[in-house]
mmCIF file of C-alpha atoms in Angstrom:
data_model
loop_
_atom_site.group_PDB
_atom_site.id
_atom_site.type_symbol
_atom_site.label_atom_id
_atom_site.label_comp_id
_atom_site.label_asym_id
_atom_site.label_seq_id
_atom_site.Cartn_x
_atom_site.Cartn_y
_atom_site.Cartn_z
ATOM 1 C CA UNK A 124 58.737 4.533 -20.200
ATOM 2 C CA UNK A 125 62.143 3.089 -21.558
ATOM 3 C CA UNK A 126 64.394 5.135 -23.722
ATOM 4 C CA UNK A 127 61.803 8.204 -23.386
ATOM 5 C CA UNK A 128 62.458 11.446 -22.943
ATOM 6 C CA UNK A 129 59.415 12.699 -21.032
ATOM 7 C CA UNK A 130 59.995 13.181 -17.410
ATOM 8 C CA UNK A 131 59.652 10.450 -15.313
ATOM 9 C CA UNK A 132 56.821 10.477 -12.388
ATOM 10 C CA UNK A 133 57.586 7.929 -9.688
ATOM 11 C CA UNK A 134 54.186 9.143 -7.864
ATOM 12 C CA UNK A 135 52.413 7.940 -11.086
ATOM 13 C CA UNK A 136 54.208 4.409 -11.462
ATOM 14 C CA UNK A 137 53.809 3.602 -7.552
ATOM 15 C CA UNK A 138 50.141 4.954 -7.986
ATOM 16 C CA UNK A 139 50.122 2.192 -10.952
ATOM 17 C CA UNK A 140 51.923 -0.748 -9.150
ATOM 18 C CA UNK A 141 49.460 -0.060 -6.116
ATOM 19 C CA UNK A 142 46.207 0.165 -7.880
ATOM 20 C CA UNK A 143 47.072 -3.031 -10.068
ATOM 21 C CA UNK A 144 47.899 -4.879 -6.764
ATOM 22 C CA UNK A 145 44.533 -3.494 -5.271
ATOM 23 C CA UNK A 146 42.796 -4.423 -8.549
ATOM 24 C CA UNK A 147 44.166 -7.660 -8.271
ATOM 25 C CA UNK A 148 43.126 -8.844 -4.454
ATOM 26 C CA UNK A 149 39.671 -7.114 -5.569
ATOM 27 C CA UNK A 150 38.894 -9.612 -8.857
ATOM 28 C CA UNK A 151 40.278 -12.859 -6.275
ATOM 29 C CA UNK A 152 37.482 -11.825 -4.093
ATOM 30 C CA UNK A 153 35.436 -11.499 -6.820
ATOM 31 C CA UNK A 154 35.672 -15.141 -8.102
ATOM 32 C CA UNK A 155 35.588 -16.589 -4.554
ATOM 33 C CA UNK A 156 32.645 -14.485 -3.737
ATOM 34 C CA UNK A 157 31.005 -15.281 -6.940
ATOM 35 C CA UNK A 158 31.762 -19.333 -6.031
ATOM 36 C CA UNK A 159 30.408 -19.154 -3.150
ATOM 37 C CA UNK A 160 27.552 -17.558 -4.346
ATOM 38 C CA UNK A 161 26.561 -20.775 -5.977
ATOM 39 C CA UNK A 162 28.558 -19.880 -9.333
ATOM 40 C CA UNK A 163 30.224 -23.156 -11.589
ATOM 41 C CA UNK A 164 34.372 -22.463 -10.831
ATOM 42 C CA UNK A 165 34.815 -23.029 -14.532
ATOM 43 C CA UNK A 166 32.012 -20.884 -15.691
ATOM 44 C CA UNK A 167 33.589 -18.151 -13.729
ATOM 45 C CA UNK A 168 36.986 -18.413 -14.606
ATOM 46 C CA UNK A 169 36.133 -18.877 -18.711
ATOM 47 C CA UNK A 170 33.879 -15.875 -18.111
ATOM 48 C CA UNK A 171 36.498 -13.481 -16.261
ATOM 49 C CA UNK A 172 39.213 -15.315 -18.655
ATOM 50 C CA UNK A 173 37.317 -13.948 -21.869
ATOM 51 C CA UNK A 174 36.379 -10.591 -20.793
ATOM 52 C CA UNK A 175 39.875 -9.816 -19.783
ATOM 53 C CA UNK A 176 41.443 -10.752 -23.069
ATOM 54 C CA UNK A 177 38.753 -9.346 -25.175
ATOM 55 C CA UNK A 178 39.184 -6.308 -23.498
ATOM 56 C CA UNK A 179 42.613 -6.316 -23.265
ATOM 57 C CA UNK A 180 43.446 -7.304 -26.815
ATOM 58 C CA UNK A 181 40.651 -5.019 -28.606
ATOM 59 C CA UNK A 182 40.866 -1.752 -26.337
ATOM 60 C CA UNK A 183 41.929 0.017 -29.209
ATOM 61 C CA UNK A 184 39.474 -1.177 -31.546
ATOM 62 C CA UNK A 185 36.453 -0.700 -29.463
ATOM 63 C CA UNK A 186 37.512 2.766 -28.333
ATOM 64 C CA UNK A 187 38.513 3.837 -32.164
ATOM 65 C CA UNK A 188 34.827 2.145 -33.558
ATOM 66 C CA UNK A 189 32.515 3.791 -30.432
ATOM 67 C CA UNK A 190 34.183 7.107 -31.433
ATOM 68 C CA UNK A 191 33.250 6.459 -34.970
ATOM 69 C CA UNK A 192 37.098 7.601 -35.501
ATOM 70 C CA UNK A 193 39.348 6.510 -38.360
ATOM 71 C CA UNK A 194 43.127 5.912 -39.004
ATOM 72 C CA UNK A 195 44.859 8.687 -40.705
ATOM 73 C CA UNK A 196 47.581 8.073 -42.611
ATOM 74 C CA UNK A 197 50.552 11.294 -43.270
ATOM 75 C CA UNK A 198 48.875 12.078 -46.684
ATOM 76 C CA UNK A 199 45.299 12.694 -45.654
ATOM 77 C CA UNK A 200 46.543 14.513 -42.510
ATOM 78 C CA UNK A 201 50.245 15.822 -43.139
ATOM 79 C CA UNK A 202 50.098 18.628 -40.300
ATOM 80 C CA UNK A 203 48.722 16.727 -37.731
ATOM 81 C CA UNK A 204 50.938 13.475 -38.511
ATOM 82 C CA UNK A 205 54.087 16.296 -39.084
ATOM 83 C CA UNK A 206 53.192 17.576 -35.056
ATOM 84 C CA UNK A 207 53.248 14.408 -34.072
ATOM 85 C CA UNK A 208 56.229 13.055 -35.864
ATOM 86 C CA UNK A 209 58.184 16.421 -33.887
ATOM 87 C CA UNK A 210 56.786 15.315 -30.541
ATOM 88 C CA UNK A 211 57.924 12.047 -30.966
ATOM 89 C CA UNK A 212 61.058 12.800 -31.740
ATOM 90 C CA UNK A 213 61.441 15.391 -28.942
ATOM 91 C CA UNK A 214 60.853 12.396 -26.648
ATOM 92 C CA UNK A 215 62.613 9.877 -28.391
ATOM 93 C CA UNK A 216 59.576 7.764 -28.515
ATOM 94 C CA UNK A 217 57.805 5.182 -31.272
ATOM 95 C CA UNK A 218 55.222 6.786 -33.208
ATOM 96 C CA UNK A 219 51.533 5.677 -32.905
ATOM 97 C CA UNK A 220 49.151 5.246 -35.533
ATOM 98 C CA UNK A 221 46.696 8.609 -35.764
ATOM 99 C CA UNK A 222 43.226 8.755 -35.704
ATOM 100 C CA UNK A 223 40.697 11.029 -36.409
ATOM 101 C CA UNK A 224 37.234 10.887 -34.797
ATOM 102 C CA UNK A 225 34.610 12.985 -36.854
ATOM 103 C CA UNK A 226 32.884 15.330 -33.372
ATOM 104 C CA UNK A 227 32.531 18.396 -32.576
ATOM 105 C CA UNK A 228 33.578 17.766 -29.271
ATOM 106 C CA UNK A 229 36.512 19.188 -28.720
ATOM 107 C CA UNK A 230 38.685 16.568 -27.273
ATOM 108 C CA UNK A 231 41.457 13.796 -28.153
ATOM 109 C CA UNK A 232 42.702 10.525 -26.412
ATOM 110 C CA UNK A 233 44.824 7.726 -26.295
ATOM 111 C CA UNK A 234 44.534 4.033 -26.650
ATOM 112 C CA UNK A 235 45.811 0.819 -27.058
ATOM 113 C CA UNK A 236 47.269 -2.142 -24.919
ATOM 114 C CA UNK A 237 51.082 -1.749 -26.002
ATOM 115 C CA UNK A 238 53.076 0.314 -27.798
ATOM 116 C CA UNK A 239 52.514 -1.384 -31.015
ATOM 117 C CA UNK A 240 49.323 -1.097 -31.141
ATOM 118 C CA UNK A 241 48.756 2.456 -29.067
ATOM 119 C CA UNK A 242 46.369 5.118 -30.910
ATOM 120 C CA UNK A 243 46.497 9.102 -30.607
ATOM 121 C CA UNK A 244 42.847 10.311 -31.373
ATOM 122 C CA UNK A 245 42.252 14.248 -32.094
ATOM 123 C CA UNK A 246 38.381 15.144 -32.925
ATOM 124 C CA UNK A 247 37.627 17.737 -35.690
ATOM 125 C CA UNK A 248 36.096 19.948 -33.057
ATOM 126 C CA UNK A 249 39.246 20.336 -31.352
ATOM 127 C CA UNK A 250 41.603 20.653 -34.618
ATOM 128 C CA UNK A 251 39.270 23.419 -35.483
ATOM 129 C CA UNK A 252 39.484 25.106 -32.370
ATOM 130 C CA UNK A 253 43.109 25.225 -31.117
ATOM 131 C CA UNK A 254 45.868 27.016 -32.449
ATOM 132 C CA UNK A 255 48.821 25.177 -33.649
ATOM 133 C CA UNK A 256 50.940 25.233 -30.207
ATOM 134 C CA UNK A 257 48.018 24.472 -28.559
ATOM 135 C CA UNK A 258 47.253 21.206 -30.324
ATOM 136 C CA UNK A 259 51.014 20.523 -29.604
ATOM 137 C CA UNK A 260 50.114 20.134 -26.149
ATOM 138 C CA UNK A 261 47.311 18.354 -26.062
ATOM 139 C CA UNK A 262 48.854 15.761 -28.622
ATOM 140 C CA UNK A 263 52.148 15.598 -25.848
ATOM 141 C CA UNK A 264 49.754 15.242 -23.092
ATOM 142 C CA UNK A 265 48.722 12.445 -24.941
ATOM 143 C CA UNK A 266 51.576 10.886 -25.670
ATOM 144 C CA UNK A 267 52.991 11.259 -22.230
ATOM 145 C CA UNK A 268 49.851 9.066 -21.276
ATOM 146 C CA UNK A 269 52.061 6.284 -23.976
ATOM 147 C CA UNK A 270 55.205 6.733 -22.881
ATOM 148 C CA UNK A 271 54.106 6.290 -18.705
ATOM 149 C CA UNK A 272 51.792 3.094 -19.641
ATOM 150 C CA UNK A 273 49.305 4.306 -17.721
ATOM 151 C CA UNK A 274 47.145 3.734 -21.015
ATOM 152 C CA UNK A 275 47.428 0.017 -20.496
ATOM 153 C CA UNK A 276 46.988 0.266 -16.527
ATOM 154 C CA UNK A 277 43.644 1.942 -17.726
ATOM 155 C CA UNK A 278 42.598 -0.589 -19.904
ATOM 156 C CA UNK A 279 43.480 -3.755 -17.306
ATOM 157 C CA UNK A 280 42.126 -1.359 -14.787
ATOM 158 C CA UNK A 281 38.734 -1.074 -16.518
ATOM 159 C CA UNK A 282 38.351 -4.579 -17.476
ATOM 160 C CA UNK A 283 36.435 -5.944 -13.663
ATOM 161 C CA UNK A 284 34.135 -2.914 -14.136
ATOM 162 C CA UNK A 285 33.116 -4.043 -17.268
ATOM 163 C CA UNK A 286 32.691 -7.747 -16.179
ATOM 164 C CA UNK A 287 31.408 -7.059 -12.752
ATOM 165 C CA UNK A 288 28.939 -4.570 -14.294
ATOM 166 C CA UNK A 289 27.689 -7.117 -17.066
ATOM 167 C CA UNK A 290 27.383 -9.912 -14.019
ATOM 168 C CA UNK A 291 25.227 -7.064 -12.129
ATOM 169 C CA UNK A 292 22.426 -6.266 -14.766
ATOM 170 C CA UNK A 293 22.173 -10.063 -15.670
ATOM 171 C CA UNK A 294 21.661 -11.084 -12.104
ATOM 172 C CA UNK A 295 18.859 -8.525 -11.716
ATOM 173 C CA UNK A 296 17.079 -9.857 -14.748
ATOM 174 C CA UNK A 297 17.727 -13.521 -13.513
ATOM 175 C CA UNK A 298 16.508 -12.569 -10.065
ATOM 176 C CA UNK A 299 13.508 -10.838 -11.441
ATOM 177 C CA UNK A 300 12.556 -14.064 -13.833
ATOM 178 C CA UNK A 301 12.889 -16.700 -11.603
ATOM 179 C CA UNK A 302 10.968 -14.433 -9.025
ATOM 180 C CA UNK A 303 8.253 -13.960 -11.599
ATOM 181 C CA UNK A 304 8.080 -18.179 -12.280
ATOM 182 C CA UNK A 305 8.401 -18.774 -8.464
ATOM 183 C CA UNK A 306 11.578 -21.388 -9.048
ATOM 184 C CA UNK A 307 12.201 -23.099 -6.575
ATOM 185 C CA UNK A 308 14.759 -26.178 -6.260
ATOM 186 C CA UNK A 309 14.635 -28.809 -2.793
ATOM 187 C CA UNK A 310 18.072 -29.675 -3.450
ATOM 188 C CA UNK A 311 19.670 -26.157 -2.617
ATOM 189 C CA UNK A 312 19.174 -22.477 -3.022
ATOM 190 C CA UNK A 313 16.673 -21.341 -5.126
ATOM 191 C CA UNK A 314 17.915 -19.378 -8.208
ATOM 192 C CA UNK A 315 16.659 -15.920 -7.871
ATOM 193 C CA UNK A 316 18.835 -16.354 -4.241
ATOM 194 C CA UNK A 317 22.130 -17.466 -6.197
ATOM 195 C CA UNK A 318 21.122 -14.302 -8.480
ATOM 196 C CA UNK A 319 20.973 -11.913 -5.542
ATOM 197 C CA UNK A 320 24.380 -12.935 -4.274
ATOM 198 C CA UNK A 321 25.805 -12.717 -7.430
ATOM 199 C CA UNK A 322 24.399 -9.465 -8.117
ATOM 200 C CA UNK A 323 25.621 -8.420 -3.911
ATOM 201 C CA UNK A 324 28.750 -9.615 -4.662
ATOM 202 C CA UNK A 325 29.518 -7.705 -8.739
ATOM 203 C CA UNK A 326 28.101 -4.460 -7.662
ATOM 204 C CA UNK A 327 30.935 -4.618 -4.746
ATOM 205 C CA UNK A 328 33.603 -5.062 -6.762
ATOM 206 C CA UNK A 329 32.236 -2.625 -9.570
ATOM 207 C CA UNK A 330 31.908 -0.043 -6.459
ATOM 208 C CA UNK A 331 35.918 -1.078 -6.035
ATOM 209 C CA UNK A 332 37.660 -1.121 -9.569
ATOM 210 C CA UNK A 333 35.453 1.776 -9.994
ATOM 211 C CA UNK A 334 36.934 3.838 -7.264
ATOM 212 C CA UNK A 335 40.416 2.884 -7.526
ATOM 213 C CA UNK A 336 40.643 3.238 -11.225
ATOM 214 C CA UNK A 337 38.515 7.068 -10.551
ATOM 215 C CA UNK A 338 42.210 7.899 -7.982
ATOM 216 C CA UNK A 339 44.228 6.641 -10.274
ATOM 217 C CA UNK A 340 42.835 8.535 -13.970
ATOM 218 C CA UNK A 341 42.760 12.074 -11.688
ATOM 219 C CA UNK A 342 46.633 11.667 -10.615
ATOM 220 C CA UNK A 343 47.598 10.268 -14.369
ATOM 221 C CA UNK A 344 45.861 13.360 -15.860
ATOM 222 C CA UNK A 345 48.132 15.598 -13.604
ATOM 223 C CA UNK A 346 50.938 13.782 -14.765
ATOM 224 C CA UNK A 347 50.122 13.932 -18.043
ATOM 225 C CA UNK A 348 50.007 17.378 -17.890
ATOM 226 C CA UNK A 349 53.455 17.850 -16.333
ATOM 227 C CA UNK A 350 55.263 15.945 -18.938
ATOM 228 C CA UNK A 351 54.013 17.905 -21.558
ATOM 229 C CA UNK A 352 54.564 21.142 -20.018
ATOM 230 C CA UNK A 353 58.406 20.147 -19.116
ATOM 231 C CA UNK A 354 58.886 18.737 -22.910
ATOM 232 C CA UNK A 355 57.510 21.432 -24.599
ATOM 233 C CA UNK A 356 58.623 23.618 -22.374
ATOM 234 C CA UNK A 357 54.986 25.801 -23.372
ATOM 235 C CA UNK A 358 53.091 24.838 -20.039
ATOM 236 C CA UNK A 359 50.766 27.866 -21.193
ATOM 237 C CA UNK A 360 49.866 26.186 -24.365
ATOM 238 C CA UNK A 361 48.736 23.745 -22.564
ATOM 239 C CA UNK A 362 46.946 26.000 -20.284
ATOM 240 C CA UNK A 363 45.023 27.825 -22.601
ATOM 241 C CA UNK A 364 44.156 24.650 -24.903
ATOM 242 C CA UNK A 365 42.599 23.306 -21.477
ATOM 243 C CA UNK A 366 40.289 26.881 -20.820
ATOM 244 C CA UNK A 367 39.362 26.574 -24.223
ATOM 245 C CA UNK A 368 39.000 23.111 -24.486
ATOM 246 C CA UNK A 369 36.296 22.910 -21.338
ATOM 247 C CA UNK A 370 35.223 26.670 -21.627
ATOM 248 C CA UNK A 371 33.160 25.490 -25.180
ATOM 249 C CA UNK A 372 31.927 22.195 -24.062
ATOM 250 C CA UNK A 373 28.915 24.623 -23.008
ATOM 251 C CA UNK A 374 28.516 25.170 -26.716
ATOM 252 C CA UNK A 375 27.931 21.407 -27.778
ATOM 253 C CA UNK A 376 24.664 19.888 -27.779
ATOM 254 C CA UNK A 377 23.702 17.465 -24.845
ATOM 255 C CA UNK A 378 23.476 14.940 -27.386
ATOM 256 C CA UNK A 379 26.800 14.535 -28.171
ATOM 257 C CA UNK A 380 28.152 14.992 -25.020
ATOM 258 C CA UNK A 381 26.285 12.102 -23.894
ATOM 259 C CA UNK A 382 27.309 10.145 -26.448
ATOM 260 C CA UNK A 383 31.500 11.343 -25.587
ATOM 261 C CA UNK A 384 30.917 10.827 -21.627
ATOM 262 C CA UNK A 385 31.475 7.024 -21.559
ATOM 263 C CA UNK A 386 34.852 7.774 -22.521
ATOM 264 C CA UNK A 387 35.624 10.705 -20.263
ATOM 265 C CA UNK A 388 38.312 8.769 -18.458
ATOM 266 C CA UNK A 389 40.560 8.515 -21.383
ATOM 267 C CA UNK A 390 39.725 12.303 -22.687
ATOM 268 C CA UNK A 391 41.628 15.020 -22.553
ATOM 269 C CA UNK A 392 39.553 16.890 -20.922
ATOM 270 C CA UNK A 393 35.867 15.085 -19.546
ATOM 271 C CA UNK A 394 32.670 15.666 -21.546
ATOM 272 C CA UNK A 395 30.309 17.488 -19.431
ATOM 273 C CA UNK A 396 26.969 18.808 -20.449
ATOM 274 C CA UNK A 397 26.587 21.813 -17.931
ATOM 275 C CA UNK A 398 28.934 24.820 -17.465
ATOM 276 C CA UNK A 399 30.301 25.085 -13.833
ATOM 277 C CA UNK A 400 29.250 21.489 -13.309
ATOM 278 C CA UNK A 401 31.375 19.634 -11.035
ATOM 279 C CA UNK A 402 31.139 15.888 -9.794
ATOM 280 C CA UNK A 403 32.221 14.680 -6.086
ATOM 281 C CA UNK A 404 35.647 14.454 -5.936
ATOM 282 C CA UNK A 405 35.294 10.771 -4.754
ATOM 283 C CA UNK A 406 33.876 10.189 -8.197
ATOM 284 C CA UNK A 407 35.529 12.356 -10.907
ATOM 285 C CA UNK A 408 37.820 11.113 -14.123
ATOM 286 C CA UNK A 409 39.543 14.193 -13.888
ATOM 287 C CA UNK A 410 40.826 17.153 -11.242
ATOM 288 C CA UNK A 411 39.173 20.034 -11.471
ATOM 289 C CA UNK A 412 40.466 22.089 -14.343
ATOM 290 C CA UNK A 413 41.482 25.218 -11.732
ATOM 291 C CA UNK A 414 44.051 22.394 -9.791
ATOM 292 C CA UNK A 415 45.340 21.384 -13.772
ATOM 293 C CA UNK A 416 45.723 25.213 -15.028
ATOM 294 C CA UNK A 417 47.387 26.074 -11.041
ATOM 295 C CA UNK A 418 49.927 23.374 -11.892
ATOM 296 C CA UNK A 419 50.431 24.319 -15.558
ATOM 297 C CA UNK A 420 51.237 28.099 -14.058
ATOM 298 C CA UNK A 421 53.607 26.473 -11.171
ATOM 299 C CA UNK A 422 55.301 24.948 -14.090
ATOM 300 C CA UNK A 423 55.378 28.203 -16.209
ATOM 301 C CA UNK A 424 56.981 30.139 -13.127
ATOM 302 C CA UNK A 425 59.702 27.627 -12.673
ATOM 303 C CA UNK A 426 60.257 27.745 -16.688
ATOM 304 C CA UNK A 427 60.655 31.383 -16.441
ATOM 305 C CA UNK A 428 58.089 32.480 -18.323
ATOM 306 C CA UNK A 429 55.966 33.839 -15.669
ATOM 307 C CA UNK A 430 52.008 33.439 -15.207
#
């Protein structure tokens, strides 16, 4: 977060330093488990190797195309680009590229590996929705999530899911072949056995990366939320873009909340297709939005502008 003016969260950056370290003992294991489950050493490294560059190097562009969102340049979209330029200024940060993802969902995220190459995302459900201080906030939570990295954290973060998740469903369906042709082989374990192991072993270190990356995306959001509030010094902007924001996800159809879900932990605010529904804890992208809009009032109190 060099040379930014949002506030600084040492809870968030030791949260990051941990989880990578975590992350990073986890996918070891992973290999080594994988190798002993029978797995070429070179198979598994190219394989790792590849998804974790792929992933790292096209986050934006997979996130940007599964959105069916577009770049937007200060012509098409002069107020939104004009809102941002402000922002950025206010916290002396580079300005991403804009996007804007054609959904009535009302949401927007952020993306991208560096700063270079980092994306803000609004949808047209949310720029029709919020009123212009409102959007203000959402577009500072968002870049807050630039300026703290945590963006990038999510995307390495995300990456042994991915793989481990991939190496889970094709073991199944290798297990359940060879089972079917009753392979054997005299000179060691039989196949389908290699693809159980590899299957044991993936949907461990899914369960893993998935957890730790779950504690990590509640805290950022919190975060997130604080450095907007403190540099726009509107915490209940913020507050009521949020209440709106999840109060008419009841209103969109299931279908394209589905569709928005697999991206919940880089929303805004998470796509959920029941009012009042609320997922363990253990599990969740996001705090619940009572804990955000407490904080966000906290903040407003301290700011002097009461509840």
């Amino acid at each position: 977060m060099a040379g930014s003016k949002f506030r600084s969260d040492r809870g968030l950056t030791s949260r990051m330093i941990l989880t990578m370290v975590l992350l990073f003992v986890v996918y070891v294991l992973f290999v080594v488990g994988l190798v002993a489950a029978g797995l070429n050493i070179w198979l598994v490294l190219v394989l790792v190797g590849a998804f974790a560059l792929f992933s790292y190097f096209s986050s934006d562009k997979i996130a940007m195309f599964s959105m069916g969102a577009r770049e937007v340049s200060p012509q098409q979209e002069p107020d939104l680009h004009a809102r941002i330029d402000r922002l950025c200024a206010m916290a002396d940060m580079a300005k991403p590229r804009v996007g804007i993802a054609r959904s009535d969902v009302p949401n927007a995220f952020a993306t991208g590996h560096s700063e270079k190459t980092s994306v803000i995302c609004v949808t047209t459900g949310l720029l029709r929705r919020l009123e212009g201080p409102e959007l203000e906030a959402v577009l500072a939570h968002e870049l807050s999530h630039i300026a703290h990295r945590d963006v990038m954290v999510m995307t390495i973060a995300g990456f042994l899911g991915i793989v481990a998740g991939f190496l889970t469903q094709a073991g199944l369906r290798f297990a359940m072949f060879t089972g079917a042709a009753g392979g054997r082989n005299n000179n060691g374990p039989a196949p389908a056995m290699v693809a159980l192991l590899v299957v044991l072993v993936s949907a461990v270190a899914w369960a893993l990366s998935f957890l730790l990356t779950r504690a990590l995306s509640r805290y950022r959001e919190l975060s997130a939320d604080r450095a907007a509030a403190y540099l726009t010094g509107r915490p209940s902007s913020l507050s009521s873009a949020l209440t709106k924001i999840t109060g008419d996800m009841a209103t969109i159809p299931t279908r394209d909340l589905r569709q928005a879900e697999p991206f919940n932990a880089f929303f805004f605010a998470p796509a959920t297709s029941k009012k009042g529904f609320s997922m363990s804890q253990l599990i969740a992208t996001h705090p619940p939005v009572q804990q955000r809009v407490a904080q966000l009032a906290d903040i407003s109190r301290q700011l002097g502008q009461g509840s």
